[in-house]
Short mmCIF file of C-alpha atoms in Angstrom, two decimals:
data_model
loop_
_atom_site.label_atom_id
_atom_site.label_comp_id
_atom_site.label_asym_id
_atom_site.label_seq_id
_atom_site.Cartn_x
_atom_site.Cartn_y
_atom_site.Cartn_z
CA UNK B 87 0.00 0.00 0.00
CA UNK B 88 1.37 3.42 -0.99
CA UNK B 89 1.74 5.93 1.82
CA UNK B 90 -1.10 8.28 0.98
CA UNK B 91 -4.22 9.97 2.28
CA UNK B 92 -7.14 8.73 0.18
CA UNK B 93 -10.50 10.14 1.24
CA UNK B 94 -12.72 7.04 1.60
CA UNK B 95 -15.89 9.10 1.16
CA UNK B 96 -14.86 10.05 -2.37
CA UNK B 97 -12.06 7.69 -3.36
CA UNK B 98 -9.89 10.69 -4.22
CA UNK B 99 -6.21 10.84 -3.33
CA UNK B 100 -5.58 13.86 -1.13
CA UNK B 101 -1.82 13.63 -0.63
CA UNK B 102 1.01 11.14 -1.12
CA UNK B 103 4.22 10.68 0.86
CA UNK B 104 7.57 9.08 0.16
CA UNK B 105 8.93 6.30 2.36
CA UNK B 106 11.70 7.16 4.76
CA UNK B 107 15.00 5.89 3.44
CA UNK B 108 17.08 3.31 5.28
CA UNK B 109 19.37 6.12 6.36
CA UNK B 110 16.48 8.17 7.74
CA UNK B 111 15.08 5.17 9.63
CA UNK B 112 18.52 4.57 11.14
CA UNK B 113 18.77 8.21 12.21
CA UNK B 114 15.39 7.97 13.90
CA UNK B 115 16.35 4.80 15.75
CA UNK B 116 19.49 6.56 16.98
CA UNK B 117 17.45 9.56 18.11
CA UNK B 118 14.90 7.40 19.92
CA UNK B 119 17.59 5.43 21.73
CA UNK B 120 19.30 8.67 22.79
CA UNK B 121 15.98 10.00 24.05
CA UNK B 122 15.59 6.89 26.20
CA UNK B 123 18.82 7.66 28.00
CA UNK B 124 17.45 11.12 28.82
CA UNK B 125 13.91 10.06 29.66
CA UNK B 126 14.78 7.23 32.03
CA UNK B 127 16.77 9.73 34.13
CA UNK B 128 13.61 11.76 34.83
CA UNK B 129 11.08 10.99 37.54
CA UNK B 130 7.34 10.31 37.36
CA UNK B 131 6.50 13.84 38.47
CA UNK B 132 8.37 15.41 35.55
CA UNK B 133 6.93 12.94 33.03
CA UNK B 134 3.46 13.67 34.39
CA UNK B 135 3.86 17.38 33.67
CA UNK B 136 4.78 16.61 30.07
CA UNK B 137 2.04 14.01 29.64
CA UNK B 138 -0.62 16.39 30.94
CA UNK B 139 0.65 18.98 28.48
CA UNK B 140 0.21 16.43 25.67
CA UNK B 141 -3.40 15.98 26.84
CA UNK B 142 -3.86 19.77 26.78
CA UNK B 143 -2.55 19.95 23.22
CA UNK B 144 -4.92 17.21 22.07
CA UNK B 145 -7.89 19.03 23.56
CA UNK B 146 -6.83 22.39 22.15
CA UNK B 147 -6.49 20.94 18.66
CA UNK B 148 -9.51 18.62 18.79
CA UNK B 149 -11.40 20.17 15.87
CA UNK B 150 -8.41 20.09 13.53
CA UNK B 151 -7.56 16.54 14.57
CA UNK B 152 -11.12 15.27 14.20
CA UNK B 153 -11.26 16.56 10.64
CA UNK B 154 -7.92 14.88 9.93
CA UNK B 155 -9.18 11.52 11.21
CA UNK B 156 -12.43 11.67 9.25
CA UNK B 157 -10.67 12.54 6.00
CA UNK B 158 -8.05 9.83 6.49
CA UNK B 159 -10.28 6.88 7.41
CA UNK B 160 -13.92 7.96 7.16
CA UNK B 161 -15.33 7.75 10.69
CA UNK B 162 -18.27 10.11 11.43
CA UNK B 163 -16.96 13.45 12.64
CA UNK B 164 -18.60 13.20 16.07
CA UNK B 165 -16.79 9.90 16.66
CA UNK B 166 -13.52 11.50 15.57
CA UNK B 167 -13.99 14.19 18.20
CA UNK B 168 -14.66 11.45 20.75
CA UNK B 169 -11.48 9.61 19.78
CA UNK B 170 -9.30 12.68 20.33
CA UNK B 171 -10.84 13.44 23.71
CA UNK B 172 -10.42 9.81 24.76
CA UNK B 173 -6.72 10.07 23.94
CA UNK B 174 -6.44 13.11 26.20
CA UNK B 175 -8.23 11.25 28.98
CA UNK B 176 -5.85 8.31 28.67
CA UNK B 177 -2.81 10.58 28.79
CA UNK B 178 -4.06 12.19 31.99
CA UNK B 179 -4.91 8.83 33.53
CA UNK B 180 -1.34 7.58 33.23
CA UNK B 181 0.11 10.95 34.21
CA UNK B 182 -1.85 10.69 37.46
CA UNK B 183 -1.38 6.98 38.17
CA UNK B 184 1.99 5.83 36.81
CA UNK B 185 3.77 6.41 40.11
CA UNK B 186 1.23 4.21 41.92
CA UNK B 187 1.22 1.44 39.31
CA UNK B 188 5.02 1.26 39.30
CA UNK B 189 5.71 1.82 42.99
CA UNK B 190 8.00 -0.67 44.71
CA UNK B 191 6.08 -3.67 46.08
CA UNK B 192 7.64 -4.87 49.36
CA UNK B 193 7.38 -8.43 50.63
CA UNK B 194 5.30 -8.22 53.80
CA UNK B 195 7.60 -10.51 55.79
CA UNK B 196 11.09 -10.48 54.19
CA UNK B 197 12.43 -12.83 56.89
CA UNK B 198 10.70 -15.67 55.04
CA UNK B 199 13.37 -15.33 52.37
CA UNK B 200 16.14 -14.55 54.85
CA UNK B 201 16.24 -10.85 54.08
CA UNK B 202 15.88 -7.62 56.03
CA UNK B 203 14.01 -6.15 53.06
CA UNK B 204 12.82 -7.59 49.77
CA UNK B 205 10.74 -5.91 47.12
CA UNK B 206 9.73 -5.78 43.47
CA UNK B 207 11.08 -2.81 41.52
CA UNK B 208 9.86 -1.77 38.05
CA UNK B 209 12.25 -0.37 35.44
CA UNK B 210 11.71 0.57 31.77
CA UNK B 211 13.14 -1.62 29.01
CA UNK B 212 14.13 0.95 26.38
CA UNK B 213 12.94 1.56 22.83
CA UNK B 214 9.63 -0.15 22.03
CA UNK B 215 8.60 -0.64 18.39
CA UNK B 216 4.87 -0.05 17.85
CA UNK B 217 3.14 -1.32 14.69
CA UNK B 218 -0.29 0.26 14.60
CA UNK B 219 -3.48 0.15 12.45
CA UNK B 220 -5.67 2.75 10.78
CA UNK B 221 -9.06 2.20 12.43
CA UNK B 222 -8.35 4.40 15.47
CA UNK B 223 -5.34 6.35 14.16
CA UNK B 224 -4.70 8.30 17.37
CA UNK B 225 -6.30 6.17 20.09
CA UNK B 226 -4.56 2.90 19.22
CA UNK B 227 -1.22 4.68 19.49
CA UNK B 228 -1.89 6.85 22.55
CA UNK B 229 -3.18 3.91 24.58
CA UNK B 230 0.29 2.38 24.17
CA UNK B 231 2.37 5.55 24.12
CA UNK B 232 1.03 7.17 27.29
CA UNK B 233 1.90 4.27 29.64
CA UNK B 234 5.13 3.45 27.80
CA UNK B 235 6.47 6.99 28.10
CA UNK B 236 5.32 7.38 31.70
CA UNK B 237 7.22 4.19 32.55
CA UNK B 238 10.36 5.71 31.00
CA UNK B 239 10.41 3.84 27.70
CA UNK B 240 10.58 5.54 24.32
CA UNK B 241 8.57 4.59 21.24
CA UNK B 242 9.27 4.06 17.54
CA UNK B 243 6.02 4.06 15.54
CA UNK B 244 5.35 2.32 12.25
CA UNK B 245 1.80 3.41 11.49
CA UNK B 246 -0.60 2.20 8.79
CA UNK B 247 0.19 3.57 5.35
CA UNK B 248 -3.22 5.22 4.84
CA UNK B 249 -3.01 7.50 7.90
CA UNK B 250 0.26 9.41 7.39
CA UNK B 251 -1.10 12.70 8.74
CA UNK B 252 -1.93 10.97 12.03
CA UNK B 253 1.50 9.33 12.06
CA UNK B 254 3.30 12.64 11.57
CA UNK B 255 1.17 14.38 14.18
CA UNK B 256 2.15 11.73 16.73
CA UNK B 257 5.79 12.18 15.70
CA UNK B 258 5.73 15.73 17.08
CA UNK B 259 3.10 15.62 19.85
CA UNK B 260 5.24 14.49 22.76
CA UNK B 261 8.20 16.67 21.85
CA UNK B 262 5.87 19.66 21.73
CA UNK B 263 4.64 18.65 25.19
CA UNK B 264 8.19 18.77 26.59
CA UNK B 265 9.47 15.18 26.41
CA UNK B 266 13.09 14.80 25.26
CA UNK B 267 13.28 15.07 21.47
CA UNK B 268 12.88 11.59 19.97
CA UNK B 269 10.94 10.13 22.89
CA UNK B 270 8.25 9.13 20.40
CA UNK B 271 9.30 8.95 16.76
CA UNK B 272 7.46 7.96 13.59
CA UNK B 273 8.91 6.20 10.56
CA UNK B 274 6.98 6.39 7.29
CA UNK B 275 7.47 3.02 5.65
CA UNK B 276 5.79 -0.11 4.45
CA UNK B 277 6.17 -3.41 6.26
CA UNK B 278 9.52 -4.43 4.76
CA UNK B 279 11.82 -2.88 7.42
CA UNK B 280 9.88 -4.28 10.40
CA UNK B 281 11.74 -7.59 10.59
CA UNK B 282 15.08 -5.81 10.59
CA UNK B 283 13.95 -3.44 13.33
CA UNK B 284 12.78 -6.31 15.52
CA UNK B 285 16.17 -7.97 15.02
CA UNK B 286 17.99 -4.74 15.97
CA UNK B 287 19.32 -5.04 19.54
CA UNK B 288 18.45 -1.39 20.20
CA UNK B 289 14.77 -2.31 19.96
CA UNK B 290 13.87 -3.92 23.29
CA UNK B 291 10.21 -4.89 22.76
CA UNK B 292 7.40 -4.73 20.24
CA UNK B 293 3.65 -4.10 20.32
CA UNK B 294 1.22 -4.62 17.46
CA UNK B 295 -2.45 -3.94 16.98
CA UNK B 296 -3.71 -5.42 13.74
CA UNK B 297 -4.68 -8.55 11.89
CA UNK B 298 -4.04 -12.10 13.00
CA UNK B 299 -1.58 -12.81 10.12
CA UNK B 300 0.40 -9.67 10.96
CA UNK B 301 0.41 -10.67 14.62
CA UNK B 302 1.70 -14.14 13.86
CA UNK B 303 4.54 -12.72 11.78
CA UNK B 304 5.61 -10.02 14.23
CA UNK B 305 5.20 -12.18 17.35
CA UNK B 306 7.22 -14.93 15.68
CA UNK B 307 10.03 -12.51 14.89
CA UNK B 308 9.96 -11.08 18.41
CA UNK B 309 10.10 -14.56 19.88
CA UNK B 310 13.01 -15.52 17.66
CA UNK B 311 14.95 -12.58 19.08
CA UNK B 312 13.76 -13.13 22.67
CA UNK B 313 11.92 -9.84 22.94
CA UNK B 314 8.70 -9.22 24.86
CA UNK B 315 5.62 -8.46 22.79
CA UNK B 316 2.00 -7.45 23.16
CA UNK B 317 -0.40 -8.53 20.41
CA UNK B 318 -3.91 -7.07 20.11
CA UNK B 319 -5.34 -8.81 17.07
CA UNK B 320 -8.74 -9.45 15.53
CA UNK B 321 -12.02 -10.16 17.22
CA UNK B 322 -15.42 -11.59 16.35
CA UNK B 323 -17.15 -10.74 19.59
CA UNK B 324 -20.36 -12.42 20.68
CA UNK B 325 -23.27 -10.26 21.85
CA UNK B 326 -25.48 -12.69 23.78
CA UNK B 327 -29.15 -11.93 24.48
CA UNK B 328 -30.97 -14.14 26.98
CA UNK B 329 -34.73 -14.29 27.78
CA UNK B 330 -34.55 -12.03 30.83
CA UNK B 331 -32.87 -9.19 28.92
CA UNK B 332 -34.41 -5.78 28.28
CA UNK B 333 -34.89 -6.36 24.54
CA UNK B 334 -35.55 -2.72 23.65
CA UNK B 335 -32.32 -1.60 25.27
CA UNK B 336 -30.35 -4.61 24.04
CA UNK B 337 -31.43 -4.04 20.42
CA UNK B 338 -30.54 -0.34 20.62
CA UNK B 339 -27.09 -0.99 22.07
CA UNK B 340 -26.58 -3.83 19.57
CA UNK B 341 -26.86 -1.34 16.70
CA UNK B 342 -24.29 0.99 18.24
CA UNK B 343 -22.01 -1.94 19.03
CA UNK B 344 -22.11 -3.10 15.41
CA UNK B 345 -21.80 0.19 13.50
CA UNK B 346 -19.52 2.23 15.75
CA UNK B 347 -16.47 3.36 13.72
CA UNK B 348 -18.38 2.21 10.62
CA UNK B 349 -18.17 -1.34 11.98
CA UNK B 350 -14.36 -1.30 11.90
CA UNK B 351 -13.56 -2.08 15.51
CA UNK B 352 -11.90 -5.19 16.90
CA UNK B 353 -14.15 -5.11 19.96
CA UNK B 354 -17.39 -4.43 18.10
CA UNK B 355 -20.26 -6.81 18.66
CA UNK B 356 -20.23 -8.86 15.45
CA UNK B 357 -22.08 -12.10 16.21
CA UNK B 358 -25.46 -11.68 17.90
CA UNK B 359 -26.37 -14.86 19.75
CA UNK B 360 -30.06 -14.66 20.72
CA UNK B 361 -32.17 -17.10 22.72
CA UNK B 362 -35.13 -18.51 20.80
CA UNK B 363 -37.62 -17.19 23.39
CA UNK B 364 -36.80 -13.59 22.44
CA UNK B 365 -35.29 -14.08 18.98
CA UNK B 366 -38.20 -12.78 16.91
CA UNK B 367 -38.72 -9.74 19.13
CA UNK B 368 -35.03 -8.86 19.12
CA UNK B 369 -34.68 -9.41 15.38
CA UNK B 370 -37.68 -7.21 14.55
CA UNK B 371 -36.31 -4.32 16.58
CA UNK B 372 -32.69 -4.83 15.51
CA UNK B 373 -33.45 -4.97 11.79
CA UNK B 374 -35.70 -1.90 11.98
CA UNK B 375 -33.02 0.12 13.77
CA UNK B 376 -30.22 -1.01 11.44
CA UNK B 377 -32.38 -0.17 8.42
CA UNK B 378 -33.04 3.35 9.73
CA UNK B 379 -29.38 4.35 10.08
CA UNK B 380 -28.22 7.42 8.17
CA UNK B 381 -25.41 6.52 5.75
CA UNK B 382 -23.56 9.40 4.20
CA UNK B 383 -20.81 12.00 4.24
CA UNK B 384 -18.88 11.44 7.49
CA UNK B 385 -18.26 15.17 7.78
CA UNK B 386 -22.00 15.73 8.28
CA UNK B 387 -23.14 15.68 11.91
CA UNK B 388 -26.27 13.67 11.04
CA UNK B 389 -24.32 10.79 9.50
CA UNK B 390 -24.26 7.61 11.59
CA UNK B 391 -22.38 5.33 9.16
CA UNK B 392 -19.66 6.53 6.84
CA UNK B 393 -17.51 4.67 4.30
CA UNK B 394 -15.12 1.87 5.04
CA UNK B 395 -11.55 3.07 5.25
CA UNK B 396 -10.25 1.31 2.14
CA UNK B 397 -11.62 -0.03 -1.10
CA UNK B 398 -10.20 -3.45 -0.29
CA UNK B 399 -11.94 -3.43 3.07
CA UNK B 400 -15.27 -2.68 1.40
CA UNK B 401 -14.70 -5.45 -1.12
CA UNK B 402 -13.83 -7.97 1.62
CA UNK B 403 -17.08 -7.22 3.45
CA UNK B 404 -19.03 -7.64 0.21
CA UNK B 405 -17.31 -10.98 -0.41
CA UNK B 406 -18.27 -12.28 3.06
CA UNK B 407 -21.92 -11.31 2.62
CA UNK B 408 -22.11 -12.64 -0.94
CA UNK B 409 -20.61 -15.97 0.16
CA UNK B 410 -23.20 -16.32 2.93
CA UNK B 411 -26.08 -15.39 0.61
CA UNK B 412 -24.90 -17.83 -2.07
CA UNK B 413 -24.81 -20.63 0.54
CA UNK B 414 -28.34 -20.03 1.82
CA UNK B 415 -28.14 -17.27 4.45
CA UNK B 416 -30.95 -14.72 4.68
CA UNK B 417 -30.17 -11.01 4.28
CA UNK B 418 -32.65 -9.20 6.54
CA UNK B 419 -31.51 -5.71 5.53
CA UNK B 420 -28.70 -4.22 3.46
CA UNK B 421 -26.40 -6.63 1.73
CA UNK B 422 -24.84 -4.45 -0.96
CA UNK B 423 -22.70 -1.42 -1.67
CA UNK B 424 -24.78 1.65 -2.57
CA UNK B 425 -24.25 3.24 -5.98
CA UNK B 426 -22.26 6.29 -4.96
CA UNK B 427 -18.69 7.47 -4.86
CA UNK B 428 -16.54 6.21 -2.02
CA UNK B 429 -16.26 2.91 -0.19
CA UNK B 430 -19.65 2.62 1.45
CA UNK B 431 -21.51 -0.55 2.41
CA UNK B 432 -25.07 -0.71 3.67
CA UNK B 433 -25.71 -1.65 7.32
CA UNK B 434 -26.50 -5.35 6.98
CA UNK B 435 -28.13 -8.05 9.09
CA UNK B 436 -27.67 -11.72 8.16
CA UNK B 437 -29.27 -14.80 9.71
CA UNK B 438 -29.83 -18.47 8.84
CA UNK B 439 -26.06 -18.90 8.99
CA UNK B 440 -24.60 -22.37 8.59
CA UNK B 441 -21.16 -24.01 8.95
CA UNK B 442 -19.09 -23.54 5.83
CA UNK B 443 -20.07 -19.92 5.35
CA UNK B 444 -17.05 -17.64 5.70
CA UNK B 445 -19.05 -15.17 7.78
CA UNK B 446 -19.43 -17.80 10.52
CA UNK B 447 -15.72 -17.97 11.29
CA UNK B 448 -14.09 -14.85 9.82
CA UNK B 449 -14.07 -11.35 11.27
CA UNK B 450 -16.49 -8.97 9.54
CA UNK B 451 -14.69 -5.62 9.67
CA UNK B 452 -17.58 -3.45 8.58
CA UNK B 453 -21.28 -2.78 9.32
CA UNK B 454 -22.43 -6.40 8.96
CA UNK B 455 -24.17 -8.25 11.81
CA UNK B 456 -24.52 -12.04 11.99
CA UNK B 457 -27.44 -13.31 14.09
CA UNK B 458 -27.76 -16.81 15.57
CA UNK B 459 -30.79 -18.44 17.19
CA UNK B 460 -29.99 -20.67 20.19
CA UNK B 461 -32.17 -22.68 22.56
CA UNK B 462 -30.08 -22.74 25.75
CA UNK B 463 -27.23 -20.98 27.49
CA UNK B 464 -25.01 -23.97 26.77
CA UNK B 465 -25.68 -23.59 23.05
CA UNK B 466 -25.14 -19.84 23.32
CA UNK B 467 -21.71 -20.41 24.88
CA UNK B 468 -20.87 -22.98 22.23
CA UNK B 469 -21.69 -20.54 19.42
CA UNK B 470 -19.88 -17.70 21.18
CA UNK B 471 -16.75 -19.84 21.53
CA UNK B 472 -16.80 -21.47 18.10
CA UNK B 473 -14.49 -18.96 16.41
CA UNK B 474 -10.74 -18.84 16.87
CA UNK B 475 -11.02 -15.32 18.31
CA UNK B 476 -11.49 -14.34 21.95
CA UNK B 477 -11.20 -10.59 22.37
CA UNK B 478 -14.30 -9.44 24.24
CA UNK B 479 -18.02 -10.22 24.61
CA UNK B 480 -21.29 -8.74 25.79
CA UNK B 481 -24.06 -10.45 27.76
CA UNK B 482 -27.63 -9.26 28.19
CA UNK B 483 -29.49 -10.85 31.10
CA UNK B 484 -30.97 -10.08 34.50
CA UNK B 485 -30.63 -13.69 35.62
CA UNK B 486 -27.77 -14.04 38.13
CA UNK B 487 -27.31 -17.70 37.29
CA UNK B 488 -26.91 -16.93 33.58
CA UNK B 489 -24.49 -14.14 34.38
CA UNK B 490 -22.31 -16.41 36.49
CA UNK B 491 -22.40 -19.14 33.83
CA UNK B 492 -21.27 -16.93 30.96
CA UNK B 493 -18.59 -15.10 32.95
CA UNK B 494 -17.04 -18.49 33.69
CA UNK B 495 -17.56 -20.06 30.26
CA UNK B 496 -17.02 -17.38 27.60
CA UNK B 497 -13.54 -17.62 26.09
CA UNK B 498 -12.67 -13.93 25.86
CA UNK B 499 -10.57 -11.23 27.45
CA UNK B 500 -13.66 -9.46 28.80
CA UNK B 501 -17.38 -9.87 29.45
CA UNK B 502 -19.56 -6.75 29.56
CA UNK B 503 -22.90 -7.45 31.26
CA UNK B 504 -25.86 -5.36 30.03
CA UNK B 505 -23.58 -2.98 28.19
CA UNK B 506 -21.42 -2.56 25.11
CA UNK B 507 -17.75 -3.47 25.13
CA UNK B 508 -15.68 -0.28 25.44
CA UNK B 509 -12.02 0.20 26.25
CA UNK B 510 -11.40 2.31 29.34
CA UNK B 511 -8.02 3.61 30.57
CA UNK B 512 -8.87 2.14 33.98
CA UNK B 513 -9.48 -1.46 32.78
CA UNK B 514 -7.02 -3.96 31.27
CA UNK B 515 -7.71 -4.65 27.60
CA UNK B 516 -6.69 -7.64 25.47
CA UNK B 517 -7.73 -11.06 24.32
CA UNK B 518 -7.10 -14.80 24.26
CA UNK B 519 -6.82 -17.43 21.51
CA UNK B 520 -6.11 -15.84 18.11
CA UNK B 521 -7.05 -12.40 19.43
CA UNK B 522 -3.56 -12.11 20.87
CA UNK B 523 -1.77 -11.91 24.21
CA UNK B 524 -0.65 -9.34 26.72
CA UNK B 525 -2.70 -6.43 28.02
CA UNK B 526 -3.00 -2.73 27.35
CA UNK B 527 -4.54 -0.13 29.67
CA UNK B 528 -5.02 -0.30 33.43
CA UNK B 529 -2.09 -1.21 35.65
CA UNK B 530 -1.05 -4.20 33.47
CA UNK B 531 -0.75 -1.89 30.46
CA UNK B 532 2.09 0.14 31.97
CA UNK B 533 3.86 -2.92 33.38
CA UNK B 534 4.03 -4.88 30.08
CA UNK B 535 7.23 -3.14 29.01
CA UNK B 536 8.98 -3.03 32.36
CA UNK B 537 11.66 -5.19 33.93
CA UNK B 538 10.24 -6.77 37.09
CA UNK B 539 13.39 -6.52 39.17
CA UNK B 540 13.55 -8.44 42.46
CA UNK B 541 15.61 -6.69 45.15
CA UNK B 542 16.84 -8.71 48.16
CA UNK B 543 18.82 -7.16 50.98
CA UNK B 544 20.42 -9.12 53.87
#
């Protein structure tokens, strides 16, 4: 993919960029390593001042940044504003909590290990390579960068090729906020140099948010060079609706869960697993609400669903739906790309899904909902767990027994009960199975790229 801004609402190329040369990439690695030596010598209080300034800058420039995001990848403008403000919130969260999350942890009775004192001490690792996607061009990066920098690490960013404006903004943000120059540095490049960077001994760890194939490649390279990694990969989250649920509320939240970010979210509800007792009622409401969504120019405030970010992404969604339809699935609404410029796809609801249809097992990264009828909670859990993914899940019930059952039996990194999966700075985020390993956010998110150093004193 060429490094370029292509407006997905029109298909028009806005601006193109040249790749950084090998020499420029090397210079940026050198600068980022030098910045680490300066940053690790500072304390949490000083880093917090700089991180809060970064949050201030994000808030001051929110309108400009929101427009940039919408032009680059097509999300509705109101959601772009929300993404920027969420980044600022995350920056402040780690500015205010890093010193607590990374405080020394003393052993309550050090005499057990024959010591006068013994404790766990956290230290940064160094330069962390971040390979990031286009669907949340600022948030995906800030949720890693804020804890990494507050811990004393520096970051080298390889961003997606279709969001170069976001990549370059992040290249300057933390320096503008006061961090040592090079503390967070962007390289404009395709995927070719990544393997060499992972091999480079100056790179101490790697984090990737992206597809399962990309995760397998990068994690394999990191493992080969004995470097820690965090992988946040795909998801095909189950949204389970049981008989005791508030169906009106569940159907309303289901729509938001499916079409948020134009359906291009790893933690979006994608597979709606509905008990037979309430299936018809849920489906009637869900289809009506999906059908009523406003699809259009993402710069318009009234728009609820904009274009997919890339032409290939739109084509992949169309292929999944066409495959299901050809094999006997029922399209309840949508099911095609509208005849207009840009990479739009209609909000779509599909049921009567059967094994062998690609939509059953593959991630639908767009506004397409798959709905399954089940007759018991055991069957619901079986359907929820049948994919190779395990990122998050949502459960709708007021039955305590059902709640306990699904919390224990859903194979996922999170269960949201009577709500939509959302990432919060305060809560650990990540998945199991092919959705990856490691955690971002919360206290675990800042500890992932630290050395857990045991200190024993006689």
